[in-house]
Amino acid sequence: MPGLRGLAADMLEKVGLSAAAFGLYQRLTALRAPAAPGLPPAYLRVLTAGTAHPLVYLGVGGNVSLEIIALARRHGATLEAGQRVLDFGCGCGRIAAPLGASVPAALSGCDVNPELIAWCEANIPGDFRVTQPAPPLPYDDGAFTLVYALSVFTHLHEANARAWLAELARVTRPGGLAILSLFDEDIPAAAAFRAELLDRGFLIRREGPEGSNLLCAYISRAGFTARAAPAWRLLQFIPATEGASGQTLAVLQRA
Ligand SMILES: C[S@@+](CC[C@H](N)C(=O)[O-])C[C@H]1O[C@@H](n2cnc3c(N)ncnc32)[C@H](O)[C@@H]1O
């Protein structure tokens, strides 16, 4: 994401801060946050959004949920009652809460962090589950009409990204959709290593624990399309500059 958060992350990268220090940075960021009644606690907002700022949290969550709904409908997923939607890596429901309130479809969310899922279970209508860092997910084959993941594949190593693309395909019905966010070659920060990214298809720019915001993974559009095939067919990319999340959105259809 651009702005102060990006600057702070770049500074952390330069001094080579460890995962423990990054954890401390996240705790301190949460301590400085303003009160926000009705929203998840500040530390959970930092884990999910990289910032605890209430208006940023609400604004990005609300706008991205509207983007996802519009993209899904554009590509034929009506999100009516009887259909199911999965938020993979839902955090504390930044997107799931407004999305679930806006469509009749049944909402599921999963995350590896039990603290985040506990908040979702207590505060957001839907089926929320703690899942494991590696597949499988606790859902039937073809259970979902739409799966989406915002700011999750941006924090996975390549082998796990491949494994999760395959597992999300398993739980999506044929013809169903996935909307997944990426750091690709058009993210402004990628300008410095664009040629290398295009050449290799996948790059880790900052190491960290799998799935944490410290780990920063870039994938080229061609690299992503190739790794998602043949289970997924690419429908469109929405450039980061045109969306609310600061990340590129890939819209895929289950073969
Ligand atoms: C940057 S946060 C984004 C949260 C949420 N998608 C949002 O945009 O508000 C990334 C989330 O992915 C979760 N996560 C990372 N790896 C995961 C995995 N393998 N399975 C499920 N959740 C995962 C993390 O625990 C974290 O809550």
PDB file of C-alpha atoms and ligand atoms in Angstrom:
ATOM      1  CA  MET A   1       0.000   0.000   0.000  1.00  0.00           C
ATOM      2  CA  PRO A   2       1.242   3.507  -0.692  1.00  0.00           C
ATOM      3  CA  GLY A   3       1.704   6.339   1.826  1.00  0.00           C
ATOM      4  CA  LEU A   4       3.126   6.290   5.343  1.00  0.00           C
ATOM      5  CA  ARG A   5       2.635   2.576   5.732  1.00  0.00           C
ATOM      6  CA  GLY A   6       4.699   1.928   2.612  1.00  0.00           C
ATOM      7  CA  LEU A   7       7.418   4.311   3.743  1.00  0.00           C
ATOM      8  CA  ALA A   8       7.579   2.668   7.151  1.00  0.00           C
ATOM      9  CA  ALA A   9       7.747  -0.786   5.566  1.00  0.00           C
ATOM     10  CA  ASP A  10      10.536   0.338   3.249  1.00  0.00           C
ATOM     11  CA  MET A  11      12.484   1.680   6.218  1.00  0.00           C
ATOM     12  CA  LEU A  12      12.029  -1.643   7.995  1.00  0.00           C
ATOM     13  CA  GLU A  13      13.278  -3.446   4.903  1.00  0.00           C
ATOM     14  CA  LYS A  14      16.377  -1.269   4.730  1.00  0.00           C
ATOM     15  CA  VAL A  15      17.424  -1.922   8.320  1.00  0.00           C
ATOM     16  CA  GLY A  16      16.666  -5.628   7.934  1.00  0.00           C
ATOM     17  CA  LEU A  17      14.360  -5.828  10.918  1.00  0.00           C
ATOM     18  CA  SER A  18      13.455  -9.301  12.115  1.00  0.00           C
ATOM     19  CA  ALA A  19       9.990 -10.780  12.374  1.00  0.00           C
ATOM     20  CA  ALA A  20      10.052 -10.127  16.120  1.00  0.00           C
ATOM     21  CA  ALA A  21      10.832  -6.468  15.602  1.00  0.00           C
ATOM     22  CA  PHE A  22       8.109  -6.227  12.971  1.00  0.00           C
ATOM     23  CA  GLY A  23       5.698  -7.715  15.516  1.00  0.00           C
ATOM     24  CA  LEU A  24       6.740  -5.035  18.004  1.00  0.00           C
ATOM     25  CA  TYR A  25       6.264  -2.356  15.347  1.00  0.00           C
ATOM     26  CA  GLN A  26       2.710  -3.640  14.772  1.00  0.00           C
ATOM     27  CA  ARG A  27       1.974  -3.546  18.531  1.00  0.00           C
ATOM     28  CA  LEU A  28       3.299   0.025  18.819  1.00  0.00           C
ATOM     29  CA  THR A  29       1.292   1.111  15.779  1.00  0.00           C
ATOM     30  CA  ALA A  30      -1.841  -0.225  17.466  1.00  0.00           C
ATOM     31  CA  LEU A  31      -1.049   1.576  20.739  1.00  0.00           C
ATOM     32  CA  ARG A  32      -1.042   4.940  18.953  1.00  0.00           C
ATOM     33  CA  ALA A  33      -4.428   4.327  17.301  1.00  0.00           C
ATOM     34  CA  PRO A  34      -7.527   6.409  18.084  1.00  0.00           C
ATOM     35  CA  ALA A  35     -10.505   4.726  19.746  1.00  0.00           C
ATOM     36  CA  ALA A  36     -12.964   3.241  17.268  1.00  0.00           C
ATOM     37  CA  PRO A  37     -16.118   1.883  18.927  1.00  0.00           C
ATOM     38  CA  GLY A  38     -17.749  -0.865  16.878  1.00  0.00           C
ATOM     39  CA  LEU A  39     -14.591  -1.705  14.953  1.00  0.00           C
ATOM     40  CA  PRO A  40     -12.177  -4.540  15.775  1.00  0.00           C
ATOM     41  CA  PRO A  41      -9.486  -3.679  18.368  1.00  0.00           C
ATOM     42  CA  ALA A  42      -6.607  -1.613  16.998  1.00  0.00           C
ATOM     43  CA  TYR A  43      -4.094  -4.469  16.997  1.00  0.00           C
ATOM     44  CA  LEU A  44      -6.422  -6.641  14.915  1.00  0.00           C
ATOM     45  CA  ARG A  45      -6.914  -3.749  12.490  1.00  0.00           C
ATOM     46  CA  VAL A  46      -3.139  -3.425  12.138  1.00  0.00           C
ATOM     47  CA  LEU A  47      -2.749  -7.164  11.466  1.00  0.00           C
ATOM     48  CA  THR A  48      -5.470  -6.982   8.831  1.00  0.00           C
ATOM     49  CA  ALA A  49      -4.975  -3.610   7.211  1.00  0.00           C
ATOM     50  CA  GLY A  50      -1.437  -2.566   8.142  1.00  0.00           C
ATOM     51  CA  THR A  51      -2.933   0.486   9.831  1.00  0.00           C
ATOM     52  CA  ALA A  52      -5.374   0.952  12.691  1.00  0.00           C
ATOM     53  CA  HIS A  53      -6.758   4.214  11.305  1.00  0.00           C
ATOM     54  CA  PRO A  54     -10.557   3.815  11.549  1.00  0.00           C
ATOM     55  CA  LEU A  55     -11.444   5.801   8.435  1.00  0.00           C
ATOM     56  CA  VAL A  56      -8.829   4.033   6.318  1.00  0.00           C
ATOM     57  CA  TYR A  57     -10.007   0.663   7.643  1.00  0.00           C
ATOM     58  CA  LEU A  58     -13.668   1.418   6.928  1.00  0.00           C
ATOM     59  CA  GLY A  59     -13.033   3.188   3.632  1.00  0.00           C
ATOM     60  CA  VAL A  60     -10.854   0.479   2.094  1.00  0.00           C
ATOM     61  CA  GLY A  61     -13.065  -2.315   3.419  1.00  0.00           C
ATOM     62  CA  GLY A  62     -16.271  -0.732   2.141  1.00  0.00           C
ATOM     63  CA  ASN A  63     -14.894   0.274  -1.251  1.00  0.00           C
ATOM     64  CA  VAL A  64     -13.154  -3.053  -1.909  1.00  0.00           C
ATOM     65  CA  SER A  65     -16.323  -4.941  -0.978  1.00  0.00           C
ATOM     66  CA  LEU A  66     -18.255  -2.862  -3.539  1.00  0.00           C
ATOM     67  CA  GLU A  67     -15.567  -3.513  -6.158  1.00  0.00           C
ATOM     68  CA  ILE A  68     -15.722  -7.267  -5.544  1.00  0.00           C
ATOM     69  CA  ILE A  69     -19.522  -7.336  -5.767  1.00  0.00           C
ATOM     70  CA  ALA A  70     -19.504  -5.288  -8.991  1.00  0.00           C
ATOM     71  CA  LEU A  71     -16.796  -7.448 -10.595  1.00  0.00           C
ATOM     72  CA  ALA A  72     -18.563 -10.669  -9.600  1.00  0.00           C
ATOM     73  CA  ARG A  73     -21.862  -9.467 -11.067  1.00  0.00           C
ATOM     74  CA  ARG A  74     -20.139  -8.237 -14.239  1.00  0.00           C
ATOM     75  CA  HIS A  75     -18.902 -11.785 -14.758  1.00  0.00           C
ATOM     76  CA  GLY A  76     -22.186 -13.514 -13.961  1.00  0.00           C
ATOM     77  CA  ALA A  77     -22.026 -14.289 -10.226  1.00  0.00           C
ATOM     78  CA  THR A  78     -25.288 -12.822  -8.961  1.00  0.00           C
ATOM     79  CA  LEU A  79     -24.575 -13.564  -5.257  1.00  0.00           C
ATOM     80  CA  GLU A  80     -28.209 -14.448  -4.555  1.00  0.00           C
ATOM     81  CA  ALA A  81     -29.601 -16.465  -1.650  1.00  0.00           C
ATOM     82  CA  GLY A  82     -28.542 -20.090  -1.983  1.00  0.00           C
ATOM     83  CA  GLN A  83     -25.104 -19.149  -3.313  1.00  0.00           C
ATOM     84  CA  ARG A  84     -21.992 -19.166  -1.115  1.00  0.00           C
ATOM     85  CA  VAL A  85     -19.063 -16.745  -0.960  1.00  0.00           C
ATOM     86  CA  LEU A  86     -15.690 -17.410   0.710  1.00  0.00           C
ATOM     87  CA  ASP A  87     -13.333 -14.719   2.030  1.00  0.00           C
ATOM     88  CA  PHE A  88      -9.986 -16.570   2.157  1.00  0.00           C
ATOM     89  CA  GLY A  89      -7.689 -14.906   4.724  1.00  0.00           C
ATOM     90  CA  CYS A  90     -10.554 -12.774   6.003  1.00  0.00           C
ATOM     91  CA  GLY A  91      -8.640 -11.136   8.863  1.00  0.00           C
ATOM     92  CA  CYS A  92     -11.084  -9.405  11.202  1.00  0.00           C
ATOM     93  CA  GLY A  93     -13.659  -8.995   8.417  1.00  0.00           C
ATOM     94  CA  ARG A  94     -12.638  -5.645   6.952  1.00  0.00           C
ATOM     95  CA  ILE A  95     -14.187  -6.707   3.628  1.00  0.00           C
ATOM     96  CA  ALA A  96     -16.386  -9.590   4.761  1.00  0.00           C
ATOM     97  CA  ALA A  97     -18.498  -7.374   7.058  1.00  0.00           C
ATOM     98  CA  PRO A  98     -19.625  -4.841   4.428  1.00  0.00           C
ATOM     99  CA  LEU A  99     -19.809  -7.466   1.674  1.00  0.00           C
ATOM    100  CA  GLY A 100     -21.929  -9.840   3.736  1.00  0.00           C
ATOM    101  CA  ALA A 101     -24.308  -7.011   4.604  1.00  0.00           C
ATOM    102  CA  SER A 102     -24.729  -6.115   0.922  1.00  0.00           C
ATOM    103  CA  VAL A 103     -25.578  -9.452  -0.733  1.00  0.00           C
ATOM    104  CA  PRO A 104     -28.085 -12.234   0.032  1.00  0.00           C
ATOM    105  CA  ALA A 105     -25.479 -14.990  -0.589  1.00  0.00           C
ATOM    106  CA  ALA A 106     -24.205 -16.918   2.449  1.00  0.00           C
ATOM    107  CA  LEU A 107     -20.833 -15.657   3.689  1.00  0.00           C
ATOM    108  CA  SER A 108     -17.956 -17.839   4.875  1.00  0.00           C
ATOM    109  CA  GLY A 109     -14.572 -16.601   6.053  1.00  0.00           C
ATOM    110  CA  CYS A 110     -11.405 -18.386   7.075  1.00  0.00           C
ATOM    111  CA  ASP A 111      -8.062 -17.322   8.487  1.00  0.00           C
ATOM    112  CA  VAL A 112      -5.072 -18.952  10.163  1.00  0.00           C
ATOM    113  CA  ASN A 113      -5.223 -16.484  13.066  1.00  0.00           C
ATOM    114  CA  PRO A 114      -7.704 -17.610  15.781  1.00  0.00           C
ATOM    115  CA  GLU A 115      -7.848 -14.123  17.360  1.00  0.00           C
ATOM    116  CA  LEU A 116      -9.076 -12.610  14.105  1.00  0.00           C
ATOM    117  CA  ILE A 117     -11.630 -15.369  13.548  1.00  0.00           C
ATOM    118  CA  ALA A 118     -12.913 -15.043  17.133  1.00  0.00           C
ATOM    119  CA  TRP A 119     -13.703 -11.375  16.475  1.00  0.00           C
ATOM    120  CA  CYS A 120     -15.485 -12.236  13.229  1.00  0.00           C
ATOM    121  CA  GLU A 121     -17.552 -14.974  14.896  1.00  0.00           C
ATOM    122  CA  ALA A 122     -18.674 -12.611  17.647  1.00  0.00           C
ATOM    123  CA  ASN A 123     -19.447  -9.630  15.445  1.00  0.00           C
ATOM    124  CA  ILE A 124     -20.216 -10.551  11.826  1.00  0.00           C
ATOM    125  CA  PRO A 125     -23.047 -12.765  10.520  1.00  0.00           C
ATOM    126  CA  GLY A 126     -21.579 -15.740   8.681  1.00  0.00           C
ATOM    127  CA  ASP A 127     -19.615 -18.959   9.041  1.00  0.00           C
ATOM    128  CA  PHE A 128     -16.040 -18.181  10.177  1.00  0.00           C
ATOM    129  CA  ARG A 129     -13.384 -20.832  10.674  1.00  0.00           C
ATOM    130  CA  VAL A 130      -9.762 -21.092  11.747  1.00  0.00           C
ATOM    131  CA  THR A 131      -7.878 -22.934   8.997  1.00  0.00           C
ATOM    132  CA  GLN A 132      -4.368 -24.292   8.571  1.00  0.00           C
ATOM    133  CA  PRO A 133      -1.432 -22.607   6.769  1.00  0.00           C
ATOM    134  CA  ALA A 134      -1.488 -25.367   4.140  1.00  0.00           C
ATOM    135  CA  PRO A 135      -4.442 -26.994   2.294  1.00  0.00           C
ATOM    136  CA  PRO A 136      -6.974 -28.493   2.532  1.00  0.00           C
ATOM    137  CA  LEU A 137      -9.797 -26.173   3.565  1.00  0.00           C
ATOM    138  CA  PRO A 138     -12.763 -27.612   5.487  1.00  0.00           C
ATOM    139  CA  TYR A 139     -15.231 -27.117   2.616  1.00  0.00           C
ATOM    140  CA  ASP A 140     -16.735 -29.469   0.038  1.00  0.00           C
ATOM    141  CA  ASP A 141     -15.667 -29.561  -3.599  1.00  0.00           C
ATOM    142  CA  GLY A 142     -17.447 -26.847  -5.589  1.00  0.00           C
ATOM    143  CA  ALA A 143     -19.031 -25.277  -2.489  1.00  0.00           C
ATOM    144  CA  PHE A 144     -18.605 -21.632  -3.516  1.00  0.00           C
ATOM    145  CA  THR A 145     -19.830 -19.412  -6.338  1.00  0.00           C
ATOM    146  CA  LEU A 146     -17.217 -16.786  -5.475  1.00  0.00           C
ATOM    147  CA  VAL A 147     -13.959 -16.917  -3.522  1.00  0.00           C
ATOM    148  CA  TYR A 148     -11.932 -13.793  -2.903  1.00  0.00           C
ATOM    149  CA  ALA A 149      -8.681 -13.030  -1.112  1.00  0.00           C
ATOM    150  CA  LEU A 150      -7.465  -9.504  -0.496  1.00  0.00           C
ATOM    151  CA  SER A 151      -3.841  -9.015   0.520  1.00  0.00           C
ATOM    152  CA  VAL A 152      -3.196 -12.731   1.084  1.00  0.00           C
ATOM    153  CA  PHE A 153      -1.314 -13.916  -2.029  1.00  0.00           C
ATOM    154  CA  THR A 154       0.885 -10.838  -1.538  1.00  0.00           C
ATOM    155  CA  HIS A 155       2.235 -12.566   1.599  1.00  0.00           C
ATOM    156  CA  LEU A 156       2.800 -16.150   0.396  1.00  0.00           C
ATOM    157  CA  HIS A 157       5.881 -17.935  -0.917  1.00  0.00           C
ATOM    158  CA  GLU A 158       5.556 -19.363  -4.401  1.00  0.00           C
ATOM    159  CA  ALA A 159       4.928 -22.997  -3.443  1.00  0.00           C
ATOM    160  CA  ASN A 160       2.118 -21.971  -1.108  1.00  0.00           C
ATOM    161  CA  ALA A 161       0.633 -19.576  -3.648  1.00  0.00           C
ATOM    162  CA  ARG A 162       0.446 -22.467  -6.133  1.00  0.00           C
ATOM    163  CA  ALA A 163      -1.028 -24.822  -3.523  1.00  0.00           C
ATOM    164  CA  TRP A 164      -3.696 -22.284  -2.505  1.00  0.00           C
ATOM    165  CA  LEU A 165      -4.646 -21.512  -6.110  1.00  0.00           C
ATOM    166  CA  ALA A 166      -5.312 -25.233  -6.551  1.00  0.00           C
ATOM    167  CA  GLU A 167      -7.221 -25.551  -3.282  1.00  0.00           C
ATOM    168  CA  LEU A 168      -9.395 -22.503  -3.995  1.00  0.00           C
ATOM    169  CA  ALA A 169     -10.166 -24.104  -7.374  1.00  0.00           C
ATOM    170  CA  ARG A 170     -11.264 -27.284  -5.596  1.00  0.00           C
ATOM    171  CA  VAL A 171     -13.810 -25.456  -3.404  1.00  0.00           C
ATOM    172  CA  THR A 172     -15.166 -23.287  -6.260  1.00  0.00           C
ATOM    173  CA  ARG A 173     -17.914 -24.638  -8.498  1.00  0.00           C
ATOM    174  CA  PRO A 174     -17.179 -24.951 -12.253  1.00  0.00           C
ATOM    175  CA  GLY A 175     -17.909 -21.549 -13.795  1.00  0.00           C
ATOM    176  CA  GLY A 176     -17.494 -19.860 -10.400  1.00  0.00           C
ATOM    177  CA  LEU A 177     -15.180 -16.915  -9.822  1.00  0.00           C
ATOM    178  CA  ALA A 178     -12.095 -15.970  -7.831  1.00  0.00           C
ATOM    179  CA  ILE A 179     -11.028 -12.384  -7.191  1.00  0.00           C
ATOM    180  CA  LEU A 180      -7.486 -12.311  -5.817  1.00  0.00           C
ATOM    181  CA  SER A 181      -5.262  -9.322  -5.114  1.00  0.00           C
ATOM    182  CA  LEU A 182      -1.613  -9.206  -6.184  1.00  0.00           C
ATOM    183  CA  PHE A 183       1.490  -7.076  -6.223  1.00  0.00           C
ATOM    184  CA  ASP A 184       2.292  -7.191  -9.939  1.00  0.00           C
ATOM    185  CA  GLU A 185       4.655  -5.369 -12.311  1.00  0.00           C
ATOM    186  CA  ASP A 186       2.442  -2.275 -12.411  1.00  0.00           C
ATOM    187  CA  ILE A 187       2.548  -1.577  -8.667  1.00  0.00           C
ATOM    188  CA  PRO A 188       4.567   1.678  -8.429  1.00  0.00           C
ATOM    189  CA  ALA A 189       7.070   0.084  -6.024  1.00  0.00           C
ATOM    190  CA  ALA A 190       7.841  -2.581  -8.654  1.00  0.00           C
ATOM    191  CA  ALA A 191       9.364  -0.017 -11.034  1.00  0.00           C
ATOM    192  CA  ALA A 192      12.822  -0.648  -9.557  1.00  0.00           C
ATOM    193  CA  PHE A 193      12.769  -4.397 -10.345  1.00  0.00           C
ATOM    194  CA  ARG A 194      10.144  -4.625 -13.097  1.00  0.00           C
ATOM    195  CA  ALA A 195      12.427  -6.304 -15.653  1.00  0.00           C
ATOM    196  CA  GLU A 196      13.528  -8.978 -13.184  1.00  0.00           C
ATOM    197  CA  LEU A 197       9.917  -9.617 -12.164  1.00  0.00           C
ATOM    198  CA  LEU A 198       8.787  -9.957 -15.783  1.00  0.00           C
ATOM    199  CA  ASP A 199      11.672 -12.318 -16.440  1.00  0.00           C
ATOM    200  CA  ARG A 200      11.208 -14.562 -13.384  1.00  0.00           C
ATOM    201  CA  GLY A 201       7.446 -14.299 -12.911  1.00  0.00           C
ATOM    202  CA  PHE A 202       7.628 -14.414  -9.103  1.00  0.00           C
ATOM    203  CA  LEU A 203       9.829 -12.522  -6.633  1.00  0.00           C
ATOM    204  CA  ILE A 204      10.022 -12.265  -2.862  1.00  0.00           C
ATOM    205  CA  ARG A 205      11.009  -8.679  -2.113  1.00  0.00           C
ATOM    206  CA  ARG A 206      10.959  -8.943   1.675  1.00  0.00           C
ATOM    207  CA  GLU A 207      11.207 -12.176   3.608  1.00  0.00           C
ATOM    208  CA  GLY A 208       9.064 -12.908   6.645  1.00  0.00           C
ATOM    209  CA  PRO A 209       6.874 -15.544   8.225  1.00  0.00           C
ATOM    210  CA  GLU A 210       4.492 -17.173   5.742  1.00  0.00           C
ATOM    211  CA  GLY A 211       1.231 -15.216   5.490  1.00  0.00           C
ATOM    212  CA  SER A 212       2.449 -12.243   7.569  1.00  0.00           C
ATOM    213  CA  ASN A 213       2.537  -8.654   6.336  1.00  0.00           C
ATOM    214  CA  LEU A 214       6.328  -8.735   6.643  1.00  0.00           C
ATOM    215  CA  LEU A 215       6.623 -11.143   3.723  1.00  0.00           C
ATOM    216  CA  CYS A 216       6.173  -9.230   0.485  1.00  0.00           C
ATOM    217  CA  ALA A 217       5.615 -11.303  -2.691  1.00  0.00           C
ATOM    218  CA  TYR A 218       5.368  -9.973  -6.257  1.00  0.00           C
ATOM    219  CA  ILE A 219       4.045 -11.954  -9.222  1.00  0.00           C
ATOM    220  CA  SER A 220       3.863 -10.802 -12.822  1.00  0.00           C
ATOM    221  CA  ARG A 221       0.522 -10.939 -14.618  1.00  0.00           C
ATOM    222  CA  ALA A 222       1.838 -13.554 -17.031  1.00  0.00           C
ATOM    223  CA  GLY A 223       3.393 -15.517 -14.164  1.00  0.00           C
ATOM    224  CA  PHE A 224       0.153 -15.452 -12.238  1.00  0.00           C
ATOM    225  CA  THR A 225      -1.967 -16.495 -15.215  1.00  0.00           C
ATOM    226  CA  ALA A 226       0.374 -19.411 -15.936  1.00  0.00           C
ATOM    227  CA  ARG A 227       0.425 -20.595 -12.312  1.00  0.00           C
ATOM    228  CA  ALA A 228      -3.376 -20.381 -12.013  1.00  0.00           C
ATOM    229  CA  ALA A 229      -3.982 -22.465 -15.192  1.00  0.00           C
ATOM    230  CA  PRO A 230      -5.492 -24.850 -16.087  1.00  0.00           C
ATOM    231  CA  ALA A 231      -7.930 -24.827 -13.139  1.00  0.00           C
ATOM    232  CA  TRP A 232      -8.463 -21.081 -13.497  1.00  0.00           C
ATOM    233  CA  ARG A 233      -9.006 -19.017 -16.657  1.00  0.00           C
ATOM    234  CA  LEU A 234      -8.069 -15.355 -16.435  1.00  0.00           C
ATOM    235  CA  LEU A 235     -10.990 -12.974 -17.132  1.00  0.00           C
ATOM    236  CA  GLN A 236      -9.373  -9.611 -16.368  1.00  0.00           C
ATOM    237  CA  PHE A 237      -6.872  -7.686 -14.290  1.00  0.00           C
ATOM    238  CA  ILE A 238      -7.953  -4.470 -12.570  1.00  0.00           C
ATOM    239  CA  PRO A 239      -4.842  -2.299 -12.174  1.00  0.00           C
ATOM    240  CA  ALA A 240      -3.983  -1.195  -8.653  1.00  0.00           C
ATOM    241  CA  THR A 241      -4.278   2.415  -9.760  1.00  0.00           C
ATOM    242  CA  GLU A 242      -7.975   1.902 -10.587  1.00  0.00           C
ATOM    243  CA  GLY A 243      -9.058   0.222  -7.358  1.00  0.00           C
ATOM    244  CA  ALA A 244      -9.405   0.983  -3.663  1.00  0.00           C
ATOM    245  CA  SER A 245      -6.970  -1.562  -2.262  1.00  0.00           C
ATOM    246  CA  GLY A 246      -3.645  -0.410  -3.720  1.00  0.00           C
ATOM    247  CA  GLN A 247      -3.230  -3.906  -5.166  1.00  0.00           C
ATOM    248  CA  THR A 248      -4.006  -5.336  -8.595  1.00  0.00           C
ATOM    249  CA  LEU A 249      -7.114  -7.528  -8.717  1.00  0.00           C
ATOM    250  CA  ALA A 250      -7.128 -10.697 -10.807  1.00  0.00           C
ATOM    251  CA  VAL A 251     -10.577 -11.981 -11.787  1.00  0.00           C
ATOM    252  CA  LEU A 252     -10.521 -15.692 -12.617  1.00  0.00           C
ATOM    253  CA  GLN A 253     -13.119 -18.225 -13.709  1.00  0.00           C
ATOM    254  CA  ARG A 254     -13.078 -21.849 -12.589  1.00  0.00           C
ATOM    255  CA  ALA A 255     -12.688 -24.119 -15.604  1.00  0.00           C
TER     256      ALA A 255
HETATM  257  C1  LIG B   1      -2.985  -8.471   5.178  1.00  0.00           C
HETATM  258  S1  LIG B   1      -4.163  -9.477   5.984  1.00  0.00           S
HETATM  259  C2  LIG B   1      -5.608  -9.156   4.993  1.00  0.00           C
HETATM  260  C3  LIG B   1      -6.884  -9.538   5.682  1.00  0.00           C
HETATM  261  C4  LIG B   1      -8.164  -9.330   4.869  1.00  0.00           C
HETATM  262  N1  LIG B   1      -8.144 -10.114   3.664  1.00  0.00           N
HETATM  263  C5  LIG B   1      -8.335  -7.873   4.518  1.00  0.00           C
HETATM  264  O1  LIG B   1      -7.982  -7.474   3.403  1.00  0.00           O
HETATM  265  O2  LIG B   1      -8.792  -7.121   5.349  1.00  0.00           O
HETATM  266  C6  LIG B   1      -3.732 -11.138   5.468  1.00  0.00           C
HETATM  267  C7  LIG B   1      -4.540 -12.183   6.193  1.00  0.00           C
HETATM  268  O3  LIG B   1      -4.312 -13.456   5.604  1.00  0.00           O
HETATM  269  C8  LIG B   1      -4.244 -14.410   6.626  1.00  0.00           C
HETATM  270  N2  LIG B   1      -3.550 -15.581   6.091  1.00  0.00           N
HETATM  271  C9  LIG B   1      -2.262 -15.676   5.735  1.00  0.00           C
HETATM  272  N3  LIG B   1      -1.996 -16.909   5.258  1.00  0.00           N
HETATM  273  C10 LIG B   1      -3.156 -17.594   5.292  1.00  0.00           C
HETATM  274  C11 LIG B   1      -3.542 -18.922   4.918  1.00  0.00           C
HETATM  275  N4  LIG B   1      -2.666 -19.786   4.409  1.00  0.00           N
HETATM  276  N5  LIG B   1      -4.820 -19.301   5.098  1.00  0.00           N
HETATM  277  C12 LIG B   1      -5.724 -18.429   5.610  1.00  0.00           C
HETATM  278  N6  LIG B   1      -5.417 -17.160   5.992  1.00  0.00           N
HETATM  279  C13 LIG B   1      -4.156 -16.746   5.823  1.00  0.00           C
HETATM  280  C14 LIG B   1      -3.522 -13.676   7.747  1.00  0.00           C
HETATM  281  O4  LIG B   1      -3.694 -14.288   9.005  1.00  0.00           O
HETATM  282  C15 LIG B   1      -4.172 -12.304   7.659  1.00  0.00           C
HETATM  283  O5  LIG B   1      -5.317 -12.196   8.446  1.00  0.00           O
END
